[in-house]
Amino acid sequence: MTDMTDEPQQNTPTKLVLYVAGQTPKSMAAIRNLERICREKLPGRFAVEVIDLRQQPHLAREHGIVAIPTLVRELPTPIRKIIGDLSDSEKVLVHLSVGD
Amino acid sequence: MAIDDPDMMKREMKELQIRLAEAEDIIRAIREGEIDALVVRHPKREEEVFTIEGGTESYRTFMEAMDIGAAALSPSGQVLYVNSALSRLLGVERETLQREGLTAGLDAAAMQALEALVKRAHNGRSHCEIRFSQNGDERHALIHAAPLELWQDRGVALSFTDITHRMAMEQAQQSEQMALAILASAAEAVIVCNPLGIITHANDAVSAITAEPVTGKPFAEVLDLAIKAGGTEMQGGEFIRHVIRGHAYQGVEATAPSAPSARDLLISAAPLKVSGEKIAGCVVTLVDLTRRKIVEKQQLLLMGELDHRVKNTLALVLSISNRTASTEETIEGFRSAFSGRMRALAATHNTLAERSWSSIPMRDIVLTEVQPFEPNIKAKLTIGGTDFQLLPRAAIAVGLIVHELATNAVKYGALSSEAGHIEVSLRHDYDKPYAELSWVETGGPHVLPPTRTGFGRTVITRSMQYSPHGGADLDYRPEGVSCTIRIPAEDVV
């Protein structure tokens, strides 16, 4: 597991879980894109946990992960999943309900 | 499902809608290539990750299968990955390269080039060539470098292509081009044959030996040669067979009877060894001796002629010496007369030598002989008539006669007084067997015929008598000496 937590702010950051499969290109792209979105658009809003399902495949069960990479926003409910390499920043921001 | 509970049913519907949306999103993501791995739930085992395409392992497997050396460097230049092809290329264990870096396989100069390349590669693709040593052998590699996206930063991907063989081929090609240029530029004819005696290369100079194209044809067939080697005479084919069997020849003479121009040749030949001791054919150089042979014949002729002339001249000198001694009464008289005659002889010789002993204009002989006696020659001597050229034999004799006439004129005749004058006229009628030189003195002292016949008079009257058409008539007229010299036509050009 890798902690991508941004600089701490006053409010507790929302936890995001990014499921990857080792260093596949889409996994690496998803990590890179999420890091960029968080840094540029949402500084301090999210704490990201990266889970490598190659190392720990059983963790896929917790969020019913089928496709990799997948980003999971647990809270607030309902749970949101964003499937793919997160290259579409607007789509990511919509799914994370930013600006609501 | 409890259908009598509308709220629960609503929640179930909502969840189903979410799962359906998720399933549709997965299908979309697969179709659009946004994912490259799936989690597969095995009935008996736990979940497994199945890589759809391009996983790290696949990449590594691919990189390992390649012959091209590959390496990935971190932003700080640390080796992250090295494939086995690069390990083989550098001759260094992969673990060592990963632990110590590429410096474990490259020397300082190569590392300097590589570091400069890596620096450039952070801004875009670039490449360079390096030279390095692998187990003592010099090798060359072409390195391509490209930026490599890594977590939060950029590394560099390197690919190493072994271009040693290509460089060797290029050098071999350059060497061959150089060899061909040398072959083409050689002044001598150079022919290269393969082990079968077939001509593979021949330069332009070969055209002097045979007019037809020779490349691709047997040496023996296109070059009609009679070669004198080792005391025997052999034909071209036999000669080439000897050379291809390993026998070298240095400067053997040969003749090419049917050659367009180069008929006398000097041949050298040696087996051609491209690598090691194996004979790959032979190289034959043929030097054209035709001109040298002509020059040698000319030299022989000249030496014979020189020998003949030296003997004649010595006999003439001896005769002049004896006759001068017999007619002069004092040593001083002998010394003066003899040295004067020697100077006259030498003057004609010099003029002949300047003209390569070919021929001399009559006018030049007269001027050469009279000038030493009379500084004001233009006023005292007039030469008229049509000039003609004399061959050496007549030139020497006429030179001596004119010398004697001039000596007499200085002592007793036209050149001994202020008013004296000599009129020389030349005449060559082609219907007569001789040419004429007429010497007429006027204005000098009254002339009395000599009381005795001196050597000078003998020289004048007899020098031309080597031919029935030659001779001289001397007349001591009171108003001045006159002399008519007849030069045989065979000595007149």
Coordinates of C-alpha atoms in Angstrom, one line a residue:
Chain A
M1 CA 0.0 0.0 0.0
T2 CA 1.1 3.5 -0.8
D3 CA 0.0 6.7 1.0
M4 CA -0.6 9.6 -1.4
T5 CA -2.0 11.9 1.3
D6 CA -1.7 15.6 0.4
E7 CA -0.6 18.3 2.7
P8 CA -2.9 18.3 5.8
Q9 CA -5.6 21.0 6.0
Q10 CA -8.1 21.9 8.5
N11 CA -10.8 19.5 7.4
T12 CA -10.1 15.8 7.4
P13 CA -9.3 14.7 3.9
T14 CA -11.7 12.3 2.2
K15 CA -10.3 8.9 1.7
L16 CA -9.9 7.5 -1.9
V17 CA -8.7 4.0 -2.7
L18 CA -7.0 3.4 -6.0
Y19 CA -6.7 -0.3 -7.1
V20 CA -3.9 -1.0 -9.4
A21 CA -2.2 -4.2 -10.8
G22 CA 1.6 -3.8 -10.3
Q23 CA 3.1 -1.5 -12.8
T24 CA 0.9 -2.0 -15.8
P25 CA 0.7 1.1 -18.0
K26 CA -2.9 1.9 -17.1
S27 CA -2.2 1.4 -13.4
M28 CA 0.8 3.8 -13.7
A29 CA -1.2 6.2 -15.8
A30 CA -4.0 6.2 -13.2
I31 CA -1.6 6.9 -10.4
R32 CA 0.0 9.7 -12.3
N33 CA -3.4 11.2 -13.4
L34 CA -4.9 11.0 -9.9
E35 CA -1.8 12.6 -8.4
R36 CA -2.0 15.4 -10.9
I37 CA -5.8 16.0 -10.4
C38 CA -5.4 16.1 -6.7
R39 CA -2.4 18.4 -6.8
E40 CA -3.9 20.8 -9.3
K41 CA -7.6 20.7 -8.6
L42 CA -8.2 19.4 -5.1
P43 CA -5.2 20.2 -3.0
G44 CA -5.7 18.7 0.5
R45 CA -9.2 17.4 -0.1
F46 CA -8.4 13.8 -0.5
A47 CA -6.2 11.1 1.0
V48 CA -5.4 8.4 -1.5
E49 CA -4.5 4.9 -0.7
V50 CA -3.1 2.8 -3.5
I51 CA -3.7 -0.9 -3.3
D52 CA -1.7 -3.2 -5.5
L53 CA -3.9 -6.2 -6.2
R54 CA -1.0 -8.2 -7.6
Q55 CA 0.4 -8.1 -4.2
Q56 CA -2.8 -8.4 -2.3
P57 CA -5.5 -9.8 -4.6
H58 CA -7.9 -10.7 -1.8
L59 CA -8.4 -7.0 -1.1
A60 CA -10.4 -6.8 -4.4
R61 CA -13.3 -8.4 -2.6
E62 CA -13.9 -5.6 -0.2
H63 CA -15.0 -3.2 -2.9
G64 CA -16.0 -5.9 -5.5
I65 CA -13.3 -4.7 -7.9
V66 CA -13.4 -6.4 -11.3
A67 CA -11.5 -4.0 -13.6
I68 CA -8.1 -2.4 -12.9
P69 CA -7.4 0.4 -12.4
T70 CA -10.4 1.5 -10.4
L71 CA -10.7 4.4 -8.1
V72 CA -13.2 4.1 -5.1
R73 CA -14.6 6.9 -3.1
E74 CA -16.0 5.3 0.0
L75 CA -17.5 8.4 1.7
P76 CA -19.8 10.1 1.6
T77 CA -22.2 7.3 0.6
P78 CA -23.2 6.1 -1.8
I79 CA -19.8 4.5 -2.7
R80 CA -18.5 5.7 -6.1
K81 CA -16.3 3.8 -8.5
I82 CA -14.4 5.3 -11.4
I83 CA -13.1 2.7 -13.7
G84 CA -10.1 3.4 -16.1
D85 CA -6.9 5.3 -16.1
L86 CA -8.5 8.6 -14.9
S87 CA -7.3 10.4 -18.0
D88 CA -10.6 12.3 -18.3
S89 CA -10.1 14.9 -15.5
E90 CA -13.6 16.3 -15.9
K91 CA -15.2 12.9 -15.4
V92 CA -13.1 12.3 -12.3
L93 CA -14.1 15.6 -10.8
V94 CA -17.8 14.9 -11.5
H95 CA -17.6 11.5 -10.0
L96 CA -15.9 12.9 -6.9
S97 CA -18.9 15.3 -6.7
V98 CA -16.6 18.2 -6.5
G99 CA -18.4 21.5 -6.8
D100 CA -21.6 20.1 -5.4
Chain B
M1 CA -36.9 -9.5 -1.6
A2 CA -39.8 -8.2 0.3
I3 CA -42.1 -6.8 -2.3
D4 CA -44.5 -5.5 0.4
D5 CA -41.9 -3.0 1.6
P6 CA -41.8 -0.1 -0.9
D7 CA -38.7 1.6 0.7
M8 CA -36.7 -1.6 0.7
M9 CA -37.7 -2.2 -2.9
K10 CA -36.6 1.3 -3.8
R11 CA -33.2 0.8 -2.1
E12 CA -32.8 -2.6 -3.9
M13 CA -33.7 -0.9 -7.2
K14 CA -31.2 1.9 -6.5
E15 CA -28.4 -0.6 -5.7
L16 CA -29.2 -2.6 -8.9
Q17 CA -29.1 0.5 -10.9
I18 CA -25.7 1.4 -9.4
R19 CA -24.4 -2.2 -10.1
L20 CA -25.7 -2.1 -13.6
A21 CA -24.1 1.3 -14.2
E22 CA -20.9 -0.1 -12.8
A23 CA -21.1 -3.2 -15.1
E24 CA -21.7 -0.9 -18.1
D25 CA -18.8 1.3 -17.1
I26 CA -16.5 -1.7 -16.9
I27 CA -17.6 -2.8 -20.4
R28 CA -17.0 0.7 -21.7
A29 CA -13.6 0.9 -20.0
I30 CA -12.6 -2.4 -21.5
R31 CA -13.8 -1.4 -24.9
E32 CA -12.1 2.0 -24.8
G33 CA -8.9 0.4 -23.5
E34 CA -8.9 2.3 -20.2
I35 CA -8.1 -0.8 -18.2
D36 CA -5.4 -3.4 -18.7
A37 CA -6.1 -5.9 -15.9
L38 CA -9.0 -7.8 -14.5
V39 CA -9.6 -9.5 -11.2
V40 CA -10.7 -13.1 -11.7
R41 CA -12.4 -14.9 -8.9
H42 CA -11.3 -18.5 -9.0
P43 CA -14.0 -20.9 -7.7
K44 CA -11.6 -22.7 -5.3
R45 CA -8.8 -20.2 -4.9
E46 CA -8.8 -16.6 -4.0
E47 CA -8.8 -13.8 -6.5
E48 CA -6.2 -13.6 -9.2
V49 CA -5.2 -10.6 -11.3
F50 CA -5.2 -11.3 -15.0
T51 CA -3.3 -8.8 -17.1
I52 CA -5.1 -8.0 -20.3
E53 CA -2.2 -6.4 -22.1
G54 CA 1.1 -4.8 -21.6
G55 CA 1.7 -5.6 -18.0
T56 CA 5.1 -5.1 -16.5
E57 CA 5.9 -8.7 -16.7
S58 CA 4.9 -8.8 -20.3
Y59 CA 7.1 -5.8 -21.0
R60 CA 10.0 -7.4 -19.2
T61 CA 9.5 -10.7 -21.1
F62 CA 9.4 -8.7 -24.3
M63 CA 12.6 -6.7 -23.3
E64 CA 14.3 -10.0 -22.4
A65 CA 13.4 -11.5 -25.7
M66 CA 15.0 -8.6 -27.6
D67 CA 18.5 -8.6 -28.9
I68 CA 18.8 -4.9 -28.3
G69 CA 20.2 -3.9 -24.9
A70 CA 17.8 -1.9 -22.8
A71 CA 18.0 0.0 -19.5
A72 CA 15.8 2.3 -17.5
L73 CA 17.4 5.0 -15.4
S74 CA 15.7 6.9 -12.5
P75 CA 15.7 10.7 -12.6
S76 CA 18.9 10.6 -10.6
G77 CA 20.6 8.4 -13.1
Q78 CA 20.3 5.2 -11.0
V79 CA 19.9 2.0 -13.0
L80 CA 16.3 0.7 -12.4
Y81 CA 16.3 -2.1 -15.0
V82 CA 18.8 -3.7 -17.3
N83 CA 17.9 -6.5 -19.7
S84 CA 20.2 -9.5 -20.3
A85 CA 21.1 -8.3 -23.9
L86 CA 22.7 -5.2 -22.4
S87 CA 24.5 -7.4 -19.9
R88 CA 25.8 -9.6 -22.7
L89 CA 26.8 -6.5 -24.8
L90 CA 28.8 -4.9 -22.0
G91 CA 30.1 -8.3 -20.8
V92 CA 29.0 -7.5 -17.2
E93 CA 26.6 -9.4 -15.0
R94 CA 23.2 -7.8 -14.8
E95 CA 23.2 -7.7 -11.0
T96 CA 26.6 -5.9 -11.2
L97 CA 25.1 -3.3 -13.6
Q98 CA 22.1 -2.8 -11.4
R99 CA 24.2 -2.5 -8.3
E100 CA 27.1 -0.4 -9.7
G101 CA 25.5 1.3 -12.6
L102 CA 26.5 1.3 -16.3
T103 CA 30.0 2.5 -15.3
A104 CA 30.7 -1.1 -14.5
G105 CA 30.7 -1.8 -18.2
L106 CA 31.8 1.5 -19.8
D107 CA 35.0 3.4 -19.6
A108 CA 35.3 7.1 -18.7
A109 CA 34.9 8.5 -22.3
A110 CA 31.8 6.3 -23.0
M111 CA 30.3 7.3 -19.7
Q112 CA 30.9 10.9 -20.4
A113 CA 29.0 10.6 -23.7
L114 CA 26.2 8.6 -22.0
E115 CA 25.8 11.1 -19.3
A116 CA 25.5 14.0 -21.8
L117 CA 22.9 11.9 -23.7
V118 CA 20.9 11.3 -20.6
K119 CA 20.9 15.0 -19.9
R120 CA 19.6 15.7 -23.4
A121 CA 17.0 13.0 -23.1
H122 CA 15.2 14.7 -20.3
N123 CA 14.1 17.2 -22.9
G124 CA 13.3 14.8 -25.7
R125 CA 14.6 11.8 -27.7
S126 CA 18.3 11.8 -28.6
H127 CA 21.0 9.4 -29.5
C128 CA 24.8 9.0 -29.6
E129 CA 27.5 6.5 -30.5
I130 CA 30.0 5.1 -28.1
R131 CA 33.1 3.0 -28.3
F132 CA 33.9 0.6 -25.4
S133 CA 35.9 -2.5 -24.6
Q134 CA 34.3 -5.8 -24.0
N135 CA 36.8 -8.4 -22.7
G136 CA 39.6 -6.6 -24.6
D137 CA 37.7 -6.3 -27.9
E138 CA 36.7 -2.9 -29.2
R139 CA 33.0 -2.6 -29.7
H140 CA 30.7 0.2 -30.9
A141 CA 27.1 0.8 -29.8
L142 CA 24.4 3.2 -30.8
I143 CA 22.4 4.5 -27.8
H144 CA 18.9 5.9 -28.2
A145 CA 17.5 7.7 -25.2
A146 CA 13.9 8.8 -24.5
P147 CA 12.1 10.4 -21.6
L148 CA 10.4 7.8 -19.4
E149 CA 7.4 8.7 -17.3
L150 CA 7.9 7.6 -13.7
W151 CA 6.0 8.3 -10.6
Q152 CA 6.1 12.1 -10.1
D153 CA 9.1 12.5 -12.2
R154 CA 10.8 11.6 -15.5
G155 CA 13.5 9.0 -15.9
V156 CA 15.3 7.9 -19.1
A157 CA 14.8 4.8 -21.2
L158 CA 18.0 3.7 -23.0
S159 CA 18.3 1.2 -25.9
F160 CA 21.8 -0.1 -26.9
T161 CA 22.3 -1.4 -30.5
D162 CA 25.5 -3.2 -31.1
I163 CA 26.9 -1.6 -34.3
T164 CA 30.4 -3.2 -34.1
H165 CA 29.7 -5.4 -37.1
R166 CA 28.2 -2.5 -39.0
M167 CA 31.2 -0.3 -38.2
A168 CA 33.6 -3.1 -39.2
M169 CA 31.6 -3.5 -42.5
E170 CA 31.8 0.2 -43.1
Q171 CA 35.6 0.2 -42.4
A172 CA 36.0 -2.8 -44.6
Q173 CA 34.0 -1.0 -47.3
Q174 CA 36.1 2.1 -46.9
S175 CA 39.3 0.0 -47.1
E176 CA 38.0 -1.7 -50.2
Q177 CA 37.2 1.7 -51.8
M178 CA 40.6 2.9 -50.8
A179 CA 42.2 -0.2 -52.3
L180 CA 40.3 0.2 -55.5
A181 CA 41.2 3.9 -55.7
I182 CA 44.9 2.9 -55.2
L183 CA 44.5 0.2 -57.8
A184 CA 42.9 2.7 -60.2
S185 CA 45.5 5.4 -59.5
A186 CA 48.5 3.2 -60.0
A187 CA 50.6 4.2 -63.0
E188 CA 51.6 0.5 -63.6
A189 CA 49.1 -2.0 -64.9
V190 CA 47.7 -4.0 -61.9
I191 CA 45.6 -7.2 -62.3
V192 CA 44.0 -9.2 -59.5
C193 CA 43.0 -12.8 -60.2
N194 CA 40.9 -15.2 -58.1
P195 CA 42.1 -18.7 -57.2
L196 CA 40.9 -20.0 -60.6
G197 CA 43.0 -17.4 -62.5
I198 CA 40.0 -15.3 -63.5
I199 CA 40.6 -11.6 -63.5
T200 CA 38.5 -9.9 -60.8
H201 CA 40.1 -6.4 -60.9
A202 CA 42.2 -4.5 -63.4
N203 CA 43.1 -0.9 -63.6
D204 CA 43.0 1.4 -66.7
A205 CA 46.8 1.0 -67.4
V206 CA 46.0 -2.6 -68.5
S207 CA 44.6 -1.2 -71.7
A208 CA 48.1 -0.6 -72.9
I209 CA 48.7 -4.3 -72.8
T210 CA 45.4 -5.5 -74.2
A211 CA 42.7 -3.6 -75.9
E212 CA 39.8 -5.9 -74.9
P213 CA 38.0 -5.8 -71.5
V214 CA 39.7 -8.3 -69.1
T215 CA 37.6 -8.4 -66.0
G216 CA 35.8 -11.7 -65.6
K217 CA 38.0 -13.5 -68.1
P218 CA 40.9 -15.9 -67.5
F219 CA 44.3 -14.2 -67.3
A220 CA 45.8 -16.7 -69.8
E221 CA 43.0 -16.0 -72.3
V222 CA 43.2 -12.3 -72.5
L223 CA 46.9 -11.6 -72.0
D224 CA 49.2 -13.1 -74.6
L225 CA 52.5 -13.1 -72.7
A226 CA 55.8 -14.8 -73.0
I227 CA 57.4 -14.7 -69.6
K228 CA 61.1 -15.3 -68.9
A229 CA 61.3 -16.6 -65.4
G230 CA 63.8 -18.8 -63.7
G231 CA 65.7 -19.4 -66.9
T232 CA 62.7 -20.8 -68.7
E233 CA 60.0 -19.2 -70.8
M234 CA 56.4 -19.7 -69.8
Q235 CA 53.0 -18.5 -71.0
G236 CA 50.6 -16.4 -68.9
G237 CA 48.4 -19.3 -67.7
E238 CA 51.3 -21.4 -66.4
F239 CA 52.8 -18.3 -64.7
I240 CA 49.5 -17.5 -62.9
R241 CA 49.1 -21.1 -61.7
H242 CA 52.6 -20.9 -60.2
V243 CA 51.7 -17.7 -58.4
I244 CA 48.4 -19.0 -57.1
R245 CA 50.2 -22.1 -55.7
G246 CA 52.3 -19.7 -53.6
H247 CA 55.3 -18.7 -55.8
A248 CA 56.2 -15.0 -55.9
Y249 CA 58.0 -13.4 -58.8
Q250 CA 59.9 -10.1 -58.6
G251 CA 60.7 -8.2 -61.8
V252 CA 60.7 -10.8 -64.5
E253 CA 60.9 -9.7 -68.1
A254 CA 58.1 -10.6 -70.5
T255 CA 57.0 -9.7 -74.0
A256 CA 53.4 -9.2 -75.2
P257 CA 53.6 -9.6 -78.9
S258 CA 50.0 -8.6 -79.6
A259 CA 49.9 -5.7 -77.2
P260 CA 48.7 -2.4 -78.6
S261 CA 51.6 -0.4 -77.2
A262 CA 53.3 -2.0 -74.3
R263 CA 55.2 -4.9 -75.8
D264 CA 58.2 -5.2 -73.4
L265 CA 57.1 -5.7 -69.8
L266 CA 58.6 -6.2 -66.4
I267 CA 56.2 -8.4 -64.3
S268 CA 56.0 -8.9 -60.5
A269 CA 53.4 -11.2 -59.0
A270 CA 52.6 -12.5 -55.6
P271 CA 49.8 -14.7 -54.0
L272 CA 46.9 -12.6 -52.6
K273 CA 46.4 -13.3 -48.9
V274 CA 43.3 -11.5 -47.6
S275 CA 43.3 -13.0 -44.1
G276 CA 45.7 -15.5 -42.6
E277 CA 47.7 -17.8 -44.9
K278 CA 44.9 -18.8 -47.2
I279 CA 45.6 -17.8 -50.8
A280 CA 42.6 -15.9 -52.3
G281 CA 44.2 -15.4 -55.7
C282 CA 47.1 -13.3 -56.9
V283 CA 48.1 -9.7 -57.7
V284 CA 50.2 -9.1 -60.8
T285 CA 51.8 -5.8 -61.7
L286 CA 53.0 -5.2 -65.2
V287 CA 55.5 -2.3 -65.9
D288 CA 55.7 -1.1 -69.5
L289 CA 59.4 -1.3 -70.5
T290 CA 58.8 -0.3 -74.1
R291 CA 60.0 3.2 -73.7
R292 CA 62.8 2.2 -71.4
K293 CA 63.9 -0.4 -74.0
I294 CA 63.9 2.3 -76.7
V295 CA 65.9 4.6 -74.5
E296 CA 68.3 1.8 -73.8
K297 CA 68.8 1.2 -77.5
Q298 CA 69.3 4.9 -78.0
Q299 CA 71.9 4.9 -75.3
L300 CA 73.7 2.0 -76.8
L301 CA 73.8 3.7 -80.2
L302 CA 75.0 7.0 -78.6
M303 CA 77.7 5.2 -76.6
G304 CA 78.9 3.6 -79.9
E305 CA 78.8 6.9 -81.6
L306 CA 80.6 8.6 -78.8
D307 CA 83.3 6.0 -78.8
H308 CA 83.7 6.4 -82.5
R309 CA 83.9 10.2 -82.2
V310 CA 86.3 10.1 -79.3
K311 CA 88.7 7.9 -81.3
N312 CA 88.4 10.1 -84.4
T313 CA 88.9 13.2 -82.3
L314 CA 92.0 11.7 -80.5
A315 CA 93.4 10.7 -83.9
L316 CA 92.7 14.2 -85.2
V317 CA 94.4 15.8 -82.2
L318 CA 97.4 13.5 -82.5
S319 CA 97.6 14.4 -86.2
I320 CA 97.3 18.1 -85.6
S321 CA 99.9 17.9 -82.9
N322 CA 102.4 16.0 -85.1
R323 CA 101.9 18.2 -88.1
T324 CA 102.0 21.4 -86.1
A325 CA 105.2 20.3 -84.4
S326 CA 106.7 19.5 -87.8
T327 CA 106.0 22.9 -89.2
E328 CA 106.6 25.2 -86.3
E329 CA 110.2 26.2 -85.6
T330 CA 109.9 27.2 -82.0
I331 CA 108.1 25.9 -78.9
E332 CA 106.3 29.1 -78.5
G333 CA 105.2 28.9 -82.2
F334 CA 104.0 25.3 -81.6
R335 CA 102.2 26.2 -78.4
S336 CA 100.3 29.2 -80.0
A337 CA 99.4 27.3 -83.2
F338 CA 98.4 24.0 -81.5
S339 CA 96.3 25.7 -78.8
G340 CA 94.6 27.8 -81.4
R341 CA 93.7 24.7 -83.4
M342 CA 92.5 22.9 -80.3
R343 CA 90.3 25.9 -79.4
A344 CA 88.9 25.8 -83.0
L345 CA 88.2 22.1 -82.6
A346 CA 86.6 22.6 -79.2
A347 CA 84.5 25.5 -80.4
T348 CA 82.9 23.3 -83.1
H349 CA 82.5 20.5 -80.6
N350 CA 80.8 22.7 -78.2
T351 CA 78.4 24.0 -80.8
L352 CA 77.7 20.4 -81.9
A353 CA 77.2 19.3 -78.3
E354 CA 74.7 22.1 -77.7
R355 CA 72.7 20.7 -80.6
S356 CA 73.0 17.1 -79.4
W357 CA 75.4 16.3 -82.3
S358 CA 72.8 16.7 -84.9
S359 CA 73.7 19.5 -87.3
I360 CA 75.0 23.1 -87.3
P361 CA 74.2 26.1 -89.6
M362 CA 77.2 27.0 -91.7
R363 CA 76.9 30.6 -90.6
D364 CA 77.3 29.6 -86.9
I365 CA 80.5 27.7 -87.7
V366 CA 82.1 30.7 -89.5
L367 CA 81.1 33.1 -86.7
T368 CA 82.3 30.7 -83.9
E369 CA 85.7 30.4 -85.5
V370 CA 86.3 34.0 -86.5
Q371 CA 84.9 35.8 -83.5
P372 CA 87.8 35.0 -81.1
F373 CA 90.2 36.8 -83.5
E374 CA 88.1 39.9 -84.3
P375 CA 86.0 41.7 -81.7
N376 CA 84.6 44.0 -84.3
I377 CA 83.3 41.1 -86.4
K378 CA 80.2 42.9 -87.8
A379 CA 82.4 45.5 -89.5
K380 CA 85.0 43.1 -90.7
L381 CA 83.0 40.1 -91.8
T382 CA 80.0 39.8 -94.1
I383 CA 78.2 36.5 -94.6
G384 CA 75.8 36.3 -97.6
G385 CA 74.0 33.7 -99.5
T386 CA 71.7 30.9 -98.4
D387 CA 72.6 29.2 -95.1
F388 CA 72.7 25.5 -94.9
Q389 CA 73.3 22.9 -92.1
L390 CA 76.3 20.7 -91.8
L391 CA 76.5 17.2 -90.2
P392 CA 79.2 16.7 -87.5
R393 CA 81.9 15.2 -89.8
A394 CA 81.8 18.2 -92.2
A395 CA 81.2 20.7 -89.4
I396 CA 84.5 19.7 -87.6
A397 CA 86.5 19.8 -90.8
V398 CA 85.0 23.2 -92.0
G399 CA 85.6 24.5 -88.4
L400 CA 89.3 23.7 -88.7
I401 CA 89.6 25.2 -92.2
V402 CA 87.9 28.5 -91.2
H403 CA 90.2 28.6 -88.2
E404 CA 93.2 28.3 -90.4
L405 CA 91.9 31.0 -92.8
A406 CA 91.1 33.3 -89.9
T407 CA 94.6 32.7 -88.4
N408 CA 96.2 33.6 -91.7
A409 CA 94.0 36.7 -92.1
V410 CA 95.0 37.9 -88.6
K411 CA 98.7 37.4 -89.3
Y412 CA 98.9 38.5 -93.0
G413 CA 95.5 39.3 -94.4
A414 CA 92.3 41.2 -94.1
L415 CA 92.1 41.0 -90.3
S416 CA 95.6 42.5 -89.9
S417 CA 94.7 46.0 -91.2
E418 CA 92.0 48.6 -90.5
A419 CA 90.6 48.5 -94.1
G420 CA 90.6 44.8 -94.5
H421 CA 87.3 43.0 -95.0
I422 CA 86.2 39.3 -95.5
E423 CA 83.3 38.4 -97.6
V424 CA 81.9 35.0 -97.0
S425 CA 79.1 33.7 -99.3
L426 CA 77.2 30.4 -99.0
R427 CA 75.7 28.5 -101.8
H428 CA 74.0 25.2 -102.1
D429 CA 72.7 24.1 -105.5
Y430 CA 70.7 20.9 -105.1
D431 CA 71.8 19.7 -108.5
K432 CA 75.5 19.7 -107.5
P433 CA 77.1 17.0 -105.3
Y434 CA 78.5 19.7 -102.9
A435 CA 77.7 22.9 -101.2
E436 CA 80.1 25.9 -101.4
L437 CA 81.6 28.3 -99.0
S438 CA 83.5 31.2 -100.6
W439 CA 86.0 33.2 -98.5
V440 CA 87.3 36.4 -100.1
E441 CA 89.6 38.8 -98.4
T442 CA 89.9 42.5 -99.6
G443 CA 91.5 45.7 -98.3
G444 CA 94.3 43.9 -96.5
P445 CA 98.1 44.1 -97.2
H446 CA 99.4 43.0 -100.5
V447 CA 99.6 39.2 -100.6
L448 CA 102.6 37.2 -101.5
P449 CA 102.2 33.5 -102.0
P450 CA 103.9 31.5 -99.2
T451 CA 107.4 30.2 -99.9
R452 CA 106.6 26.8 -98.2
T453 CA 103.6 24.7 -97.5
G454 CA 102.7 24.9 -93.8
F455 CA 100.3 22.7 -91.9
G456 CA 97.6 25.4 -92.1
R457 CA 97.6 25.2 -95.8
T458 CA 97.4 21.4 -95.6
V459 CA 94.4 21.6 -93.3
I460 CA 92.6 24.0 -95.7
T461 CA 93.2 22.0 -98.8
R462 CA 92.9 18.4 -97.5
S463 CA 90.4 18.4 -94.7
M464 CA 87.4 18.0 -97.0
Q465 CA 89.0 15.3 -99.1
Y466 CA 87.4 12.5 -97.1
S467 CA 84.8 12.5 -99.9
P468 CA 85.4 12.7 -103.7
H469 CA 83.0 15.6 -103.8
G470 CA 84.7 17.6 -101.0
G471 CA 87.8 19.8 -101.3
A472 CA 89.1 23.4 -101.1
D473 CA 90.8 25.7 -103.6
L474 CA 93.1 28.3 -102.0
D475 CA 94.3 31.3 -104.1
Y476 CA 96.8 33.8 -102.8
R477 CA 95.7 36.8 -104.9
P478 CA 97.7 40.0 -104.4
E479 CA 94.6 41.9 -103.3
G480 CA 93.6 39.2 -100.8
V481 CA 93.4 35.5 -100.2
S482 CA 90.4 33.7 -101.5
C483 CA 89.3 30.2 -100.8
T484 CA 86.4 28.1 -102.0
I485 CA 85.4 25.1 -99.8
R486 CA 83.3 22.3 -101.3
I487 CA 81.3 20.4 -98.7
P488 CA 80.1 17.0 -99.9
A489 CA 76.3 17.0 -100.3
E490 CA 75.9 13.9 -98.1
D491 CA 77.0 16.0 -95.1
V492 CA 74.6 18.9 -95.9
V493 CA 71.1 18.9 -94.4

